[in-house]
Coordinates of C-alpha atoms in Angstrom, one line a residue:
M661 CA 0.0 0.0 0.0
L662 CA 1.2 3.5 -0.9
D663 CA 2.4 5.7 2.0
R664 CA -0.3 8.4 1.8
Q665 CA 1.3 10.8 4.2
K666 CA 4.7 10.5 2.6
I667 CA 3.4 11.2 -0.8
L668 CA 1.4 14.2 0.4
N669 CA 4.5 15.6 2.1
R670 CA 6.5 15.1 -1.0
F671 CA 3.9 17.0 -3.1
L672 CA 3.7 19.9 -0.6
T673 CA 7.5 20.2 -0.6
Y674 CA 7.5 20.5 -4.4
V675 CA 4.8 23.1 -4.7
K676 CA 6.4 25.3 -2.1
I677 CA 9.4 25.7 -4.4
D678 CA 8.9 28.5 -6.9
T679 CA 9.7 27.2 -10.4
E680 CA 7.9 29.7 -12.6
S681 CA 9.3 29.8 -16.1
D682 CA 9.9 32.9 -18.2
P683 CA 9.0 33.2 -21.9
N684 CA 11.2 36.2 -22.3
S685 CA 14.4 34.4 -21.2
N686 CA 16.8 32.8 -23.7
T687 CA 18.4 30.4 -21.2
T688 CA 17.5 26.8 -20.4
P689 CA 16.1 26.6 -17.9
S690 CA 14.5 30.0 -18.4
T691 CA 14.7 30.8 -14.7
E692 CA 17.5 30.1 -12.3
K693 CA 15.1 29.1 -9.6
Q694 CA 14.0 25.9 -11.5
W695 CA 17.4 24.5 -10.6
T696 CA 16.3 24.2 -6.9
L697 CA 13.6 21.6 -7.7
A698 CA 15.6 19.9 -10.4
K699 CA 18.5 19.2 -8.0
L700 CA 16.0 18.0 -5.3
I701 CA 14.5 15.5 -7.8
A702 CA 17.9 14.2 -8.7
E703 CA 18.8 13.8 -5.1
E704 CA 15.5 11.9 -4.4
L705 CA 16.0 9.6 -7.3
M706 CA 19.4 8.6 -6.0
A707 CA 18.1 8.3 -2.5
I708 CA 15.3 5.9 -3.4
G709 CA 17.8 3.7 -5.3
L710 CA 17.5 4.6 -9.0
K711 CA 20.5 4.1 -11.2
E712 CA 22.1 6.3 -13.9
V713 CA 20.7 9.4 -12.3
S714 CA 21.8 12.5 -14.2
I715 CA 21.1 16.2 -14.3
D716 CA 22.5 18.0 -17.4
E717 CA 23.6 21.6 -18.0
N718 CA 20.0 22.5 -18.9
A719 CA 18.4 21.0 -15.7
Y720 CA 17.0 17.9 -17.5
V721 CA 16.8 15.1 -14.9
M722 CA 16.9 11.4 -15.8
G723 CA 17.1 8.2 -14.0
T724 CA 16.7 4.4 -14.5
L725 CA 15.0 1.6 -12.7
P726 CA 16.7 -1.5 -14.0
S727 CA 14.7 -4.5 -15.1
N728 CA 14.2 -7.3 -12.5
V729 CA 13.3 -10.0 -15.1
E730 CA 15.5 -12.0 -17.4
H731 CA 13.3 -11.9 -20.5
D732 CA 13.3 -9.0 -22.9
V733 CA 10.8 -6.3 -22.2
P734 CA 10.6 -2.9 -24.0
T735 CA 12.1 -0.1 -22.1
I736 CA 9.4 2.4 -21.3
G737 CA 9.5 5.8 -19.7
F738 CA 7.5 8.4 -17.6
I739 CA 8.0 12.1 -18.0
S740 CA 6.8 15.3 -16.3
H741 CA 7.8 18.9 -16.1
F742 CA 8.7 20.8 -12.9
D743 CA 8.2 24.4 -14.0
T744 CA 5.0 26.3 -13.4
S745 CA 3.1 28.7 -15.6
P746 CA 4.1 32.4 -15.9
D747 CA 0.4 33.2 -16.3
F748 CA 0.0 33.5 -12.5
T749 CA 2.5 33.8 -9.6
A750 CA 4.1 30.7 -8.1
A751 CA 5.9 32.7 -5.4
N752 CA 5.1 31.8 -1.7
V753 CA 2.7 29.0 -2.5
S754 CA 0.8 28.2 0.7
P755 CA -1.3 25.1 0.1
Q756 CA -4.4 24.3 2.1
I757 CA -5.5 20.8 3.0
I758 CA -9.3 20.2 2.9
E759 CA -10.0 16.7 4.4
N760 CA -13.2 14.9 3.8
Y761 CA -14.5 17.6 1.4
D762 CA -18.2 18.1 2.0
G763 CA -19.2 19.4 -1.5
K764 CA -19.7 23.0 -0.3
D765 CA -17.9 26.2 -1.0
I766 CA -14.2 26.3 0.0
I767 CA -13.0 29.7 1.3
L768 CA -9.5 30.1 -0.1
N769 CA -8.9 33.6 1.2
K770 CA -11.3 35.1 3.7
D771 CA -9.8 38.6 3.6
Q772 CA -10.0 38.8 -0.2
N773 CA -13.3 36.9 -0.4
I774 CA -11.8 34.3 -2.8
I775 CA -14.0 31.2 -2.9
L776 CA -13.6 27.9 -4.7
S777 CA -17.2 27.0 -5.4
P778 CA -18.8 23.9 -6.9
D779 CA -21.5 26.2 -8.3
Y780 CA -18.9 27.4 -10.8
F781 CA -16.4 24.5 -10.8
E782 CA -18.7 21.6 -11.0
D783 CA -15.9 19.0 -11.0
L784 CA -15.4 19.6 -7.3
L785 CA -18.5 17.5 -6.7
H786 CA -16.7 14.4 -8.1
Y787 CA -14.4 14.5 -5.0
K788 CA -16.8 14.7 -2.1
G789 CA -15.3 12.8 0.8
Q790 CA -11.8 13.1 -0.5
T791 CA -8.8 15.2 0.6
L792 CA -8.4 18.3 -1.6
I793 CA -5.2 20.3 -1.8
T794 CA -5.9 23.9 -2.8
T795 CA -4.2 27.3 -3.0
D796 CA -4.7 30.1 -0.5
G797 CA -6.2 32.2 -3.3
T798 CA -3.1 34.4 -3.9
T799 CA -1.0 32.0 -6.1
L800 CA -1.4 29.0 -8.3
L801 CA -0.8 25.6 -6.7
G802 CA 1.6 24.0 -9.2
A803 CA -0.1 20.6 -9.5
D804 CA 0.6 21.2 -13.2
D805 CA 2.9 19.4 -13.1
K806 CA 4.4 18.8 -9.7
A807 CA 1.6 16.3 -9.2
G808 CA 3.1 14.4 -12.1
V809 CA 6.6 14.7 -10.6
C810 CA 5.4 13.4 -7.3
E811 CA 3.6 10.5 -8.9
I812 CA 6.6 9.3 -10.9
V813 CA 9.1 9.6 -8.0
S814 CA 6.6 7.9 -5.6
A815 CA 5.9 5.1 -8.1
M816 CA 9.6 4.5 -8.6
E817 CA 10.2 4.4 -4.8
Y818 CA 7.4 1.9 -4.4
L819 CA 8.7 -0.4 -7.2
V820 CA 12.2 -0.3 -5.6
Q821 CA 10.7 -1.3 -2.3
H822 CA 8.5 -4.0 -3.8
P823 CA 10.7 -6.2 -6.1
E824 CA 7.9 -8.8 -6.2
I825 CA 6.4 -6.5 -8.8
K826 CA 8.1 -7.6 -12.0
H827 CA 9.1 -5.1 -14.7
G828 CA 11.4 -4.3 -17.5
T829 CA 13.8 -1.3 -17.5
I830 CA 12.0 1.9 -16.6
K831 CA 13.3 5.4 -17.5
V832 CA 12.1 8.6 -15.8
G833 CA 12.6 12.1 -17.1
F834 CA 11.9 15.6 -15.7
T835 CA 12.0 18.8 -17.8
P836 CA 12.1 22.5 -17.3
D837 CA 10.1 25.1 -19.3
E838 CA 7.2 23.0 -20.5
E839 CA 4.8 25.9 -19.7
I840 CA 6.6 28.1 -22.2
G841 CA 6.6 25.5 -24.9
R842 CA 10.3 24.4 -24.6
G843 CA 10.1 21.4 -22.3
A844 CA 11.1 19.0 -25.0
H845 CA 13.5 21.2 -27.0
K846 CA 16.6 19.9 -25.3
F847 CA 15.4 16.5 -24.2
D848 CA 17.9 13.9 -25.2
V849 CA 15.7 11.1 -26.6
E850 CA 18.6 8.9 -27.5
K851 CA 20.1 9.1 -24.0
F852 CA 16.6 8.4 -22.5
G853 CA 16.5 5.2 -24.5
A854 CA 12.8 4.3 -24.2
E855 CA 10.7 2.7 -26.9
W856 CA 7.7 4.7 -25.7
A857 CA 6.8 6.9 -22.7
Y858 CA 4.0 8.6 -20.9
T859 CA 3.8 12.2 -19.8
M860 CA 2.0 12.4 -16.4
D861 CA 0.5 15.8 -17.1
G862 CA -3.3 15.4 -17.6
S863 CA -6.1 16.7 -15.4
Q864 CA -9.1 14.7 -14.3
I865 CA -8.6 11.2 -13.0
G866 CA -8.9 8.7 -15.8
E867 CA -7.7 10.9 -18.6
L868 CA -5.7 9.1 -21.3
E869 CA -4.8 11.2 -24.3
Y870 CA -3.0 10.5 -27.5
E871 CA -4.4 13.3 -29.7
N872 CA -3.6 17.0 -29.4
F873 CA -3.9 20.1 -31.4
N874 CA -1.8 21.1 -34.3
A875 CA -0.5 24.5 -33.3
A876 CA 0.9 27.7 -34.7
S877 CA 1.5 31.2 -33.5
A878 CA 0.5 34.2 -35.6
E879 CA 1.8 37.8 -35.0
V880 CA -0.1 40.4 -36.9
T881 CA 1.6 43.8 -37.1
I882 CA -0.3 47.0 -38.1
H883 CA 1.7 50.1 -38.9
G884 CA 0.0 53.5 -38.7
K885 CA 1.4 57.1 -38.5
I886 CA 1.9 59.2 -35.4
V887 CA 1.3 62.9 -35.6
H888 CA 0.7 65.4 -32.8
P889 CA -3.1 65.3 -32.0
G890 CA -3.3 69.1 -32.6
Y891 CA -2.2 68.7 -36.2
A892 CA -3.5 65.3 -36.9
K893 CA -6.4 66.2 -39.3
G894 CA -5.9 64.0 -42.4
K895 CA -2.5 62.9 -41.3
M896 CA -2.7 60.6 -38.2
V897 CA -3.4 57.0 -38.9
N898 CA -4.2 55.2 -35.6
S899 CA -3.1 51.6 -36.0
M900 CA -5.3 50.5 -33.1
Y901 CA -8.5 51.4 -34.9
Y902 CA -7.4 49.2 -37.9
A903 CA -6.5 46.4 -35.4
Q904 CA -10.0 46.4 -34.2
K905 CA -11.4 46.1 -37.7
F906 CA -9.1 43.1 -38.3
I907 CA -10.1 41.4 -35.1
D908 CA -13.7 41.7 -36.1
R909 CA -13.1 40.0 -39.5
L910 CA -12.0 36.6 -38.1
P911 CA -14.8 34.1 -37.6
K912 CA -16.5 35.1 -34.4
G913 CA -17.6 31.7 -33.3
E914 CA -14.2 30.1 -33.6
T915 CA -12.6 31.1 -30.4
P916 CA -11.6 28.9 -27.4
E917 CA -14.6 30.0 -25.3
Q918 CA -17.0 28.9 -28.0
T919 CA -15.5 25.6 -29.1
E920 CA -15.0 22.1 -27.7
G921 CA -13.8 18.6 -28.5
Y922 CA -12.1 18.5 -31.9
E923 CA -13.2 22.0 -32.9
G924 CA -10.3 24.4 -33.7
F925 CA -10.0 28.1 -33.1
Y926 CA -8.2 31.4 -33.4
H927 CA -7.2 32.8 -30.1
L928 CA -6.2 36.4 -29.7
H929 CA -4.2 36.4 -26.4
T930 CA -2.2 39.6 -26.5
V931 CA -2.7 43.1 -27.9
E932 CA 0.2 45.6 -27.7
G933 CA -0.9 48.9 -29.2
K934 CA 0.1 52.5 -29.8
V935 CA -1.0 54.9 -32.5
E936 CA 1.9 54.1 -34.7
K937 CA 2.1 50.4 -34.3
T938 CA -0.2 47.6 -32.9
V939 CA 0.7 43.9 -32.6
L940 CA -1.9 41.2 -32.3
K941 CA -0.7 37.9 -31.1
Y942 CA -2.8 34.9 -31.9
I943 CA -2.5 31.1 -31.5
I944 CA -4.1 28.9 -34.2
R945 CA -5.3 25.4 -33.3
D946 CA -6.9 22.5 -35.0
H947 CA -6.8 18.7 -34.6
D948 CA -7.3 18.0 -38.3
M949 CA -4.1 18.8 -40.3
A950 CA -6.1 20.0 -43.4
L951 CA -8.2 22.3 -41.3
F952 CA -5.1 23.6 -39.5
E953 CA -3.5 24.5 -42.8
A954 CA -6.7 26.1 -43.9
R955 CA -6.7 28.3 -40.8
K956 CA -3.2 29.5 -41.4
T957 CA -4.1 30.3 -45.0
T958 CA -7.2 32.2 -43.9
M959 CA -5.0 34.3 -41.5
Q960 CA -2.4 35.0 -44.2
Q961 CA -5.0 35.9 -46.8
L962 CA -6.9 38.2 -44.5
V963 CA -3.8 40.1 -43.6
E964 CA -2.9 40.4 -47.3
A965 CA -6.4 41.6 -48.1
F966 CA -6.3 44.3 -45.4
D967 CA -2.9 45.4 -46.6
R968 CA -4.1 45.8 -50.2
K969 CA -7.3 47.6 -49.2
H970 CA -5.7 50.3 -47.0
D971 CA -3.1 52.6 -48.6
N972 CA -2.3 54.6 -45.5
V973 CA -1.6 51.6 -43.2
T974 CA 0.4 48.4 -43.6
F975 CA -0.4 45.0 -42.4
D976 CA 2.0 42.0 -42.1
V977 CA 1.9 38.7 -40.4
E978 CA 4.4 36.1 -39.2
I979 CA 3.1 32.6 -38.7
K980 CA 5.2 29.9 -37.0
D981 CA 4.3 26.2 -36.5
Q982 CA 4.7 25.2 -32.9
Y983 CA 3.8 21.5 -32.6
F984 CA 1.6 18.8 -34.3
N985 CA -0.9 16.2 -33.4
M986 CA 0.9 13.2 -31.8
K987 CA -1.8 10.8 -33.0
E988 CA 0.2 10.1 -36.2
K989 CA 3.2 8.9 -34.1
V990 CA 1.2 7.0 -31.5
L991 CA -1.0 4.9 -33.9
P992 CA 1.9 2.6 -34.8
V993 CA 2.4 1.7 -31.1
M994 CA -1.2 1.7 -30.0
H995 CA -0.4 -1.1 -27.6
C996 CA 1.0 1.5 -25.3
I997 CA -2.6 3.0 -25.1
D998 CA -4.0 -0.5 -24.6
I999 CA -1.7 -1.2 -21.7
A1000 CA -2.5 2.1 -20.0
E1001 CA -6.2 1.6 -20.5
A1002 CA -6.0 -1.9 -19.1
A1003 CA -4.0 -0.6 -16.1
M1004 CA -6.7 1.9 -15.2
K1005 CA -9.5 -0.6 -15.6
S1006 CA -7.7 -3.1 -13.3
L1007 CA -7.6 -0.3 -10.7
K1008 CA -11.3 0.4 -11.1
I1009 CA -10.6 3.7 -12.9
T1010 CA -12.8 4.6 -15.9
P1011 CA -10.5 5.6 -18.8
L1012 CA -11.4 8.9 -20.3
I1013 CA -9.9 8.8 -23.8
K1014 CA -10.3 12.2 -25.4
P1015 CA -8.3 14.8 -27.4
I1016 CA -6.1 17.3 -25.6
R1017 CA -7.4 20.8 -26.3
G1018 CA -3.8 22.1 -26.1
G1019 CA -0.3 20.9 -26.3
T1020 CA 2.0 18.7 -24.3
D1021 CA 5.6 17.7 -24.2
G1022 CA 4.4 14.4 -25.5
S1023 CA 3.6 15.9 -28.8
Q1024 CA 7.1 17.2 -29.4
L1025 CA 8.7 14.1 -28.0
S1026 CA 6.6 11.9 -30.3
Y1027 CA 7.9 13.8 -33.3
M1028 CA 11.4 13.5 -31.9
G1029 CA 11.1 9.7 -32.0
L1030 CA 9.6 8.9 -28.6
P1031 CA 5.9 8.2 -28.9
C1032 CA 4.5 9.7 -25.7
P1033 CA 0.7 9.8 -24.8
N1034 CA -0.5 11.6 -21.8
I1035 CA -2.0 10.3 -18.6
F1036 CA -3.9 12.2 -15.8
A1037 CA -2.0 13.7 -13.0
G1038 CA -5.2 14.7 -11.2
G1039 CA -5.2 18.5 -11.0
H1040 CA -7.9 21.0 -12.0
N1041 CA -8.1 24.7 -12.9
F1042 CA -4.5 25.0 -13.8
H1043 CA -2.6 28.3 -14.0
G1044 CA -4.6 30.2 -11.5
R1045 CA -5.8 30.8 -8.0
Y1046 CA -8.5 28.2 -8.2
E1047 CA -6.2 25.3 -8.9
Y1048 CA -6.7 22.2 -6.8
V1049 CA -5.8 18.5 -6.8
P1050 CA -7.4 15.6 -4.8
L1051 CA -4.8 13.6 -2.9
E1052 CA -6.7 10.4 -4.0
S1053 CA -6.0 11.3 -7.6
I1054 CA -2.3 11.6 -7.0
L1055 CA -2.3 8.2 -5.3
S1056 CA -4.3 6.7 -8.2
A1057 CA -2.0 8.1 -10.8
T1058 CA 0.9 6.6 -8.8
E1059 CA -0.8 3.2 -8.8
V1060 CA -1.4 3.5 -12.6
I1061 CA 2.3 3.9 -13.2
C1062 CA 3.1 0.8 -11.2
K1063 CA 0.4 -1.2 -12.9
I1064 CA 1.6 -0.1 -16.4
V1065 CA 5.1 -1.3 -15.8
E1066 CA 3.7 -4.6 -14.4
L1067 CA 1.3 -5.2 -17.4
T1068 CA 4.0 -4.2 -19.9
Q1069 CA 6.3 -7.0 -18.4
K1070 CA 3.4 -9.5 -18.5
R1071 CA 2.7 -8.7 -22.2
Y1072 CA 6.2 -9.7 -23.2
A1073 CA 6.7 -12.6 -20.7

């Protein structure tokens, strides 16, 4: 049986370490403070008895649990990231423990009247009677993805302590900077040496994902003309007004807040504007590659049409691919999904197989030669003050890891 209190304490230790990443940094890791947790993870892996533990010059941590059977079993891996999102502060995280949750409102911060309510976050009601770990309302929690880190480390510790559970060689990896899209950029797939792996980075218990968005960024720049307002008649061209016209021309129903499932979108996430120059930053997403390419074409053609139409203002756009749907790379090794699904069912967990409406390190790793579907880590409401994770979900994810390695061995016995 898993040591519930030890795993809880491990998770609380992790989330109290500020590992916020920085998209404006050119270093890896993007923030020096990520090293603190990276080094702690490496120390823990050595302490629990893993072999070949390493931490490279970019803070990527790896370790090996050697096989304890004589027959050949594919080497598999488990991966998570230890940075947290720059969308919301991770400084001075002060987690709260709500035991035997009663299904009612949770007061995160009485002074600021910050309440985590099932009236708004309905998923809370799935966890009545369980132990919830929440924020204090002033920071994010960091369950994305320190829950995943905790689950992998805890599973490896359990397997070391229970050699009666037979398994092949298991690799574990921990990355910086996933939250800014760089988690896999310097991951050494050859050194890792697994035939396939799983990222422990999903949300709700039971999630099992091997499809994700194709993704691109689009930066639209509008150039106007700045003139003193007192002499602006017929001369000033306010780029912000033209930016508004452009925004209104994209399909209004194709935004994140109005789509679901496999539906793609255009998402305007940043506007930086002055009279002379306005920059609109979009992300473009679609699961279907043909529709994804069509969306990029639509954006390009719309910019060109605006540029032709207006003589006194110029429009240009830079579109960059970010990552692609991992499904193409996972389909040839679908047995890795079958094993994970069987592991969950054996533990009385209902698998929730659905597409990721976002990205994951697993997507990039899959295209780097390491097929890498995604498994739940248990957290909810990531990247903000309402983030929480049930302790029972962390324990269940830890058990799923142990069961996957056991079933993989049995499949090849």
